[in-house]
PDB file of C-alpha atoms in Angstrom:
ATOM      1  CA  MET A  35     -18.465  13.876   2.388  1.00  0.00           C
ATOM      2  CA  GLU A  36     -15.825  11.340   1.369  1.00  0.00           C
ATOM      3  CA  ILE A  37     -12.217  11.643   2.445  1.00  0.00           C
ATOM      4  CA  TYR A  38      -9.586   9.639   0.592  1.00  0.00           C
ATOM      5  CA  LEU A  39      -6.658   8.881   2.889  1.00  0.00           C
ATOM      6  CA  ILE A  40      -3.576   8.041   0.814  1.00  0.00           C
ATOM      7  CA  ARG A  41      -0.415   6.666   2.382  1.00  0.00           C
ATOM      8  CA  HIS A  42       2.900   7.507   0.726  1.00  0.00           C
ATOM      9  CA  THR A  43       4.814   4.872  -1.244  1.00  0.00           C
ATOM     10  CA  SER A  44       7.623   2.655   0.091  1.00  0.00           C
ATOM     11  CA  VAL A  45      10.509   4.382   1.809  1.00  0.00           C
ATOM     12  CA  ASP A  46      14.159   3.601   1.098  1.00  0.00           C
ATOM     13  CA  VAL A  47      15.038   2.892   4.722  1.00  0.00           C
ATOM     14  CA  PRO A  48      16.301  -0.426   6.106  1.00  0.00           C
ATOM     15  CA  GLN A  49      13.683  -2.639   7.772  1.00  0.00           C
ATOM     16  CA  GLY A  50      13.295  -1.917  11.490  1.00  0.00           C
ATOM     17  CA  VAL A  51      14.541   1.685  11.372  1.00  0.00           C
ATOM     18  CA  CYS A  52      12.407   4.191  13.239  1.00  0.00           C
ATOM     19  CA  TYR A  53      12.106   7.122  10.838  1.00  0.00           C
ATOM     20  CA  GLY A  54       9.057   9.074  12.113  1.00  0.00           C
ATOM     21  CA  GLN A  55       9.287  12.692  10.936  1.00  0.00           C
ATOM     22  CA  THR A  56      12.711  12.357   9.319  1.00  0.00           C
ATOM     23  CA  ASP A  57      12.393  13.316   5.658  1.00  0.00           C
ATOM     24  CA  VAL A  58      13.578  10.001   4.218  1.00  0.00           C
ATOM     25  CA  PRO A  59      13.958   9.047   0.538  1.00  0.00           C
ATOM     26  CA  LEU A  60      11.564   6.827  -1.365  1.00  0.00           C
ATOM     27  CA  LYS A  61      12.463   3.505  -2.965  1.00  0.00           C
ATOM     28  CA  PRO A  62      13.492   3.450  -6.651  1.00  0.00           C
ATOM     29  CA  SER A  63      10.122   1.784  -7.319  1.00  0.00           C
ATOM     30  CA  PHE A  64       8.377   5.110  -6.568  1.00  0.00           C
ATOM     31  CA  GLU A  65       7.078   5.705 -10.112  1.00  0.00           C
ATOM     32  CA  GLU A  66       5.668   2.187 -10.432  1.00  0.00           C
ATOM     33  CA  GLU A  67       3.931   2.438  -7.055  1.00  0.00           C
ATOM     34  CA  ALA A  68       2.736   6.004  -7.678  1.00  0.00           C
ATOM     35  CA  ALA A  69       1.310   5.092 -11.099  1.00  0.00           C
ATOM     36  CA  ILE A  70      -0.952   2.501  -9.457  1.00  0.00           C
ATOM     37  CA  ILE A  71      -2.193   5.055  -6.927  1.00  0.00           C
ATOM     38  CA  LYS A  72      -2.720   7.703  -9.593  1.00  0.00           C
ATOM     39  CA  LYS A  73      -4.757   5.281 -11.690  1.00  0.00           C
ATOM     40  CA  GLN A  74      -7.007   4.527  -8.702  1.00  0.00           C
ATOM     41  CA  LEU A  75      -7.517   8.252  -8.013  1.00  0.00           C
ATOM     42  CA  LEU A  76      -7.978   9.308 -11.659  1.00  0.00           C
ATOM     43  CA  PRO A  77     -11.769   8.856 -11.801  1.00  0.00           C
ATOM     44  CA  VAL A  78     -12.251  11.029  -8.711  1.00  0.00           C
ATOM     45  CA  SER A  79     -12.553  14.802  -8.857  1.00  0.00           C
ATOM     46  CA  PHE A  80     -11.394  16.276  -5.546  1.00  0.00           C
ATOM     47  CA  ASP A  81     -12.739  19.544  -4.149  1.00  0.00           C
ATOM     48  CA  ALA A  82      -9.692  19.910  -1.888  1.00  0.00           C
ATOM     49  CA  VAL A  83      -6.326  18.160  -1.524  1.00  0.00           C
ATOM     50  CA  TYR A  84      -4.057  18.220   1.526  1.00  0.00           C
ATOM     51  CA  THR A  85      -0.647  16.727   2.201  1.00  0.00           C
ATOM     52  CA  SER A  86       1.954  16.293   4.876  1.00  0.00           C
ATOM     53  CA  PRO A  87       4.856  18.646   4.129  1.00  0.00           C
ATOM     54  CA  LEU A  88       7.334  15.740   4.205  1.00  0.00           C
ATOM     55  CA  SER A  89       8.670  14.935   0.723  1.00  0.00           C
ATOM     56  CA  ARG A  90       7.448  11.337   0.711  1.00  0.00           C
ATOM     57  CA  CYS A  91       3.899  12.742   0.673  1.00  0.00           C
ATOM     58  CA  THR A  92       4.343  15.895  -1.416  1.00  0.00           C
ATOM     59  CA  ARG A  93       6.146  13.887  -4.094  1.00  0.00           C
ATOM     60  CA  LEU A  94       3.212  11.474  -4.359  1.00  0.00           C
ATOM     61  CA  ALA A  95       0.649  14.283  -4.349  1.00  0.00           C
ATOM     62  CA  THR A  96       2.566  16.004  -7.147  1.00  0.00           C
ATOM     63  CA  TYR A  97       2.865  12.793  -9.180  1.00  0.00           C
ATOM     64  CA  CYS A  98      -0.889  12.266  -8.847  1.00  0.00           C
ATOM     65  CA  GLY A  99      -1.532  15.749 -10.288  1.00  0.00           C
ATOM     66  CA  TYR A 100      -1.739  17.870  -7.131  1.00  0.00           C
ATOM     67  CA  PRO A 101       1.480  19.921  -6.944  1.00  0.00           C
ATOM     68  CA  ASN A 102      -0.397  22.680  -5.099  1.00  0.00           C
ATOM     69  CA  ALA A 103      -1.931  20.440  -2.450  1.00  0.00           C
ATOM     70  CA  GLU A 104      -2.227  22.368   0.791  1.00  0.00           C
ATOM     71  CA  ARG A 105       0.586  21.407   3.145  1.00  0.00           C
ATOM     72  CA  ASP A 106      -0.274  21.058   6.812  1.00  0.00           C
ATOM     73  CA  GLU A 107       2.248  20.384   9.592  1.00  0.00           C
ATOM     74  CA  ARG A 108      -0.380  18.453  11.562  1.00  0.00           C
ATOM     75  CA  LEU A 109      -0.270  15.741   8.899  1.00  0.00           C
ATOM     76  CA  LYS A 110       3.353  14.815   9.666  1.00  0.00           C
ATOM     77  CA  GLU A 111       4.054  11.345  11.032  1.00  0.00           C
ATOM     78  CA  MET A 112       4.534  10.813  14.766  1.00  0.00           C
ATOM     79  CA  PHE A 113       7.696  12.482  16.040  1.00  0.00           C
ATOM     80  CA  MET A 114       9.885   9.718  17.449  1.00  0.00           C
ATOM     81  CA  GLY A 115      12.292  12.112  19.205  1.00  0.00           C
ATOM     82  CA  ASP A 116      15.675  10.620  20.135  1.00  0.00           C
ATOM     83  CA  TRP A 117      14.751   7.352  18.432  1.00  0.00           C
ATOM     84  CA  GLU A 118      14.487   8.860  14.939  1.00  0.00           C
ATOM     85  CA  MET A 119      16.648   6.947  12.438  1.00  0.00           C
ATOM     86  CA  GLN A 120      17.685   4.322  14.981  1.00  0.00           C
ATOM     87  CA  VAL A 121      17.053   0.602  14.562  1.00  0.00           C
ATOM     88  CA  PHE A 122      14.329  -0.319  17.065  1.00  0.00           C
ATOM     89  CA  ASP A 123      16.185  -3.470  18.169  1.00  0.00           C
ATOM     90  CA  GLU A 124      19.297  -1.401  18.932  1.00  0.00           C
ATOM     91  CA  ILE A 125      17.644   1.374  20.964  1.00  0.00           C
ATOM     92  CA  ASN A 126      19.087   1.204  24.464  1.00  0.00           C
ATOM     93  CA  ASP A 127      16.537   3.238  26.378  1.00  0.00           C
ATOM     94  CA  PRO A 128      14.421   1.962  29.303  1.00  0.00           C
ATOM     95  CA  GLN A 129      11.591   4.190  28.071  1.00  0.00           C
ATOM     96  CA  LEU A 130      11.321   2.023  24.943  1.00  0.00           C
ATOM     97  CA  GLN A 131       9.713  -0.848  26.855  1.00  0.00           C
ATOM     98  CA  GLU A 132       7.365   1.599  28.607  1.00  0.00           C
ATOM     99  CA  TRP A 133       6.404   2.923  25.190  1.00  0.00           C
ATOM    100  CA  TYR A 134       5.835  -0.598  23.807  1.00  0.00           C
ATOM    101  CA  ASP A 135       3.636  -1.362  26.829  1.00  0.00           C
ATOM    102  CA  ASN A 136       1.599   1.858  26.632  1.00  0.00           C
ATOM    103  CA  TYR A 137       2.274   3.658  23.327  1.00  0.00           C
ATOM    104  CA  LEU A 138      -1.084   5.428  23.552  1.00  0.00           C
ATOM    105  CA  HIS A 139       0.062   7.545  26.491  1.00  0.00           C
ATOM    106  CA  VAL A 140       3.851   7.188  26.887  1.00  0.00           C
ATOM    107  CA  PRO A 141       5.833   9.486  24.600  1.00  0.00           C
ATOM    108  CA  THR A 142       8.985   8.471  22.818  1.00  0.00           C
ATOM    109  CA  ARG A 143      12.120   9.953  24.390  1.00  0.00           C
ATOM    110  CA  ASN A 144      11.875  13.700  23.573  1.00  0.00           C
ATOM    111  CA  GLY A 145       9.093  12.926  21.114  1.00  0.00           C
ATOM    112  CA  GLU A 146       5.351  12.315  20.970  1.00  0.00           C
ATOM    113  CA  SER A 147       2.971   9.716  22.325  1.00  0.00           C
ATOM    114  CA  TYR A 148       0.276   8.292  20.095  1.00  0.00           C
ATOM    115  CA  GLN A 149      -2.195  10.427  22.071  1.00  0.00           C
ATOM    116  CA  ASP A 150      -0.199  13.529  21.034  1.00  0.00           C
ATOM    117  CA  LEU A 151      -0.367  12.461  17.393  1.00  0.00           C
ATOM    118  CA  LEU A 152      -4.086  11.746  17.697  1.00  0.00           C
ATOM    119  CA  ALA A 153      -4.720  15.217  19.168  1.00  0.00           C
ATOM    120  CA  ARG A 154      -2.752  16.879  16.351  1.00  0.00           C
ATOM    121  CA  VAL A 155      -4.489  14.901  13.595  1.00  0.00           C
ATOM    122  CA  SER A 156      -7.925  15.331  15.214  1.00  0.00           C
ATOM    123  CA  SER A 157      -7.377  19.094  15.221  1.00  0.00           C
ATOM    124  CA  PHE A 158      -6.705  18.962  11.478  1.00  0.00           C
ATOM    125  CA  PHE A 159      -9.779  16.831  10.723  1.00  0.00           C
ATOM    126  CA  LYS A 160     -12.059  18.916  12.909  1.00  0.00           C
ATOM    127  CA  GLU A 161     -11.071  22.023  10.907  1.00  0.00           C
ATOM    128  CA  LEU A 162     -11.273  20.061   7.648  1.00  0.00           C
ATOM    129  CA  VAL A 163     -14.878  19.007   8.281  1.00  0.00           C
ATOM    130  CA  ILE A 164     -15.926  22.566   9.200  1.00  0.00           C
ATOM    131  CA  HIS A 165     -14.175  23.997   6.130  1.00  0.00           C
ATOM    132  CA  ALA A 166     -15.636  21.312   3.842  1.00  0.00           C
ATOM    133  CA  LYS A 167     -19.189  21.925   5.032  1.00  0.00           C
ATOM    134  CA  LYS A 168     -18.775  25.675   4.660  1.00  0.00           C
ATOM    135  CA  ASN A 169     -17.471  25.255   1.084  1.00  0.00           C
ATOM    136  CA  ASN A 170     -19.707  22.304   0.141  1.00  0.00           C
ATOM    137  CA  HIS A 171     -16.720  20.020  -0.501  1.00  0.00           C
ATOM    138  CA  GLN A 172     -17.816  16.452  -1.177  1.00  0.00           C
ATOM    139  CA  LYS A 173     -14.537  14.701  -2.002  1.00  0.00           C
ATOM    140  CA  ILE A 174     -11.224  15.424  -0.308  1.00  0.00           C
ATOM    141  CA  ALA A 175      -7.807  13.791  -0.660  1.00  0.00           C
ATOM    142  CA  VAL A 176      -5.236  13.621   2.150  1.00  0.00           C
ATOM    143  CA  PHE A 177      -1.711  12.385   1.374  1.00  0.00           C
ATOM    144  CA  ALA A 178      -0.078  11.365   4.639  1.00  0.00           C
ATOM    145  CA  HIS A 179       1.582   8.678   6.757  1.00  0.00           C
ATOM    146  CA  GLY A 180       0.515   5.412   8.340  1.00  0.00           C
ATOM    147  CA  GLY A 181       0.121   6.839  11.850  1.00  0.00           C
ATOM    148  CA  VAL A 182      -1.841   9.824  10.548  1.00  0.00           C
ATOM    149  CA  LEU A 183      -4.188   7.578   8.554  1.00  0.00           C
ATOM    150  CA  LEU A 184      -4.810   5.485  11.674  1.00  0.00           C
ATOM    151  CA  CYS A 185      -5.602   8.638  13.663  1.00  0.00           C
ATOM    152  CA  ALA A 186      -8.020   9.834  10.983  1.00  0.00           C
ATOM    153  CA  GLN A 187      -9.876   6.526  11.210  1.00  0.00           C
ATOM    154  CA  ILE A 188      -9.937   6.761  15.003  1.00  0.00           C
ATOM    155  CA  TYR A 189     -11.269  10.326  14.732  1.00  0.00           C
ATOM    156  CA  VAL A 190     -14.264   9.214  12.630  1.00  0.00           C
ATOM    157  CA  GLY A 191     -14.837   6.104  14.759  1.00  0.00           C
ATOM    158  CA  VAL A 192     -13.867   3.445  12.198  1.00  0.00           C
ATOM    159  CA  ILE A 193     -11.197   1.842  14.418  1.00  0.00           C
ATOM    160  CA  ALA A 194     -10.440   1.876  18.136  1.00  0.00           C
ATOM    161  CA  PRO A 195      -7.207   3.384  19.497  1.00  0.00           C
ATOM    162  CA  THR A 196      -6.365   0.241  21.452  1.00  0.00           C
ATOM    163  CA  ASN A 197      -5.847  -1.938  18.383  1.00  0.00           C
ATOM    164  CA  ALA A 198      -4.893   0.728  15.854  1.00  0.00           C
ATOM    165  CA  LEU A 199      -1.323  -0.413  15.235  1.00  0.00           C
ATOM    166  CA  GLN A 200      -2.584  -3.810  14.048  1.00  0.00           C
ATOM    167  CA  LYS A 201      -4.385  -1.957  11.230  1.00  0.00           C
ATOM    168  CA  LEU A 202      -1.440   0.077   9.905  1.00  0.00           C
ATOM    169  CA  PRO A 203      -2.123   0.799   6.202  1.00  0.00           C
ATOM    170  CA  SER A 204       0.316  -0.532   3.600  1.00  0.00           C
ATOM    171  CA  TYR A 205       2.492   1.811   1.576  1.00  0.00           C
ATOM    172  CA  GLY A 206       0.360   3.281  -1.199  1.00  0.00           C
ATOM    173  CA  GLU A 207      -2.904   2.161   0.366  1.00  0.00           C
ATOM    174  CA  ILE A 208      -6.003   4.284  -0.159  1.00  0.00           C
ATOM    175  CA  ILE A 209      -8.664   4.300   2.535  1.00  0.00           C
ATOM    176  CA  ARG A 210     -12.022   5.994   2.058  1.00  0.00           C
ATOM    177  CA  ILE A 211     -13.891   7.331   5.050  1.00  0.00           C
ATOM    178  CA  SER A 212     -17.191   9.199   5.201  1.00  0.00           C
ATOM    179  CA  THR A 213     -18.196  11.910   7.626  1.00  0.00           C
TER     180      THR A 213
END
């Protein structure tokens, strides 16, 4: 089975702002970026399509021809808690340095740790694999966020959790994994 992991297009948020699960707008270049993604996906016939319920993902899924993609809360980006929509360099919270030092296990203030995100995304992919085998699905698309795509790759053993953030997918990137 092949799973196509598709990251949403560029967000219209200033550089350095922590936006996490906030439903932020996309850049005016959305249609140009989305057209490139759609063209890359066009030759593929998907048996199932899933998306984060946040608009930056549903909008891309719809543009690519999947307005009825199944929305799943577990595909949302990491919840950054009190730091949502704050500029990282301006966050005055001693927990921020703890999080930088051990993001895998330390949660954001009133938010999630990377381990929490990994558990949530792993739960989704475990169910996805069972459902796909039961229904003989061979090709699946998942429209989601950078952190979610990293977790999916960790789940299937393509990357290690310890260096995951160095492999953050670009906006609009498509990653294929096999299970």
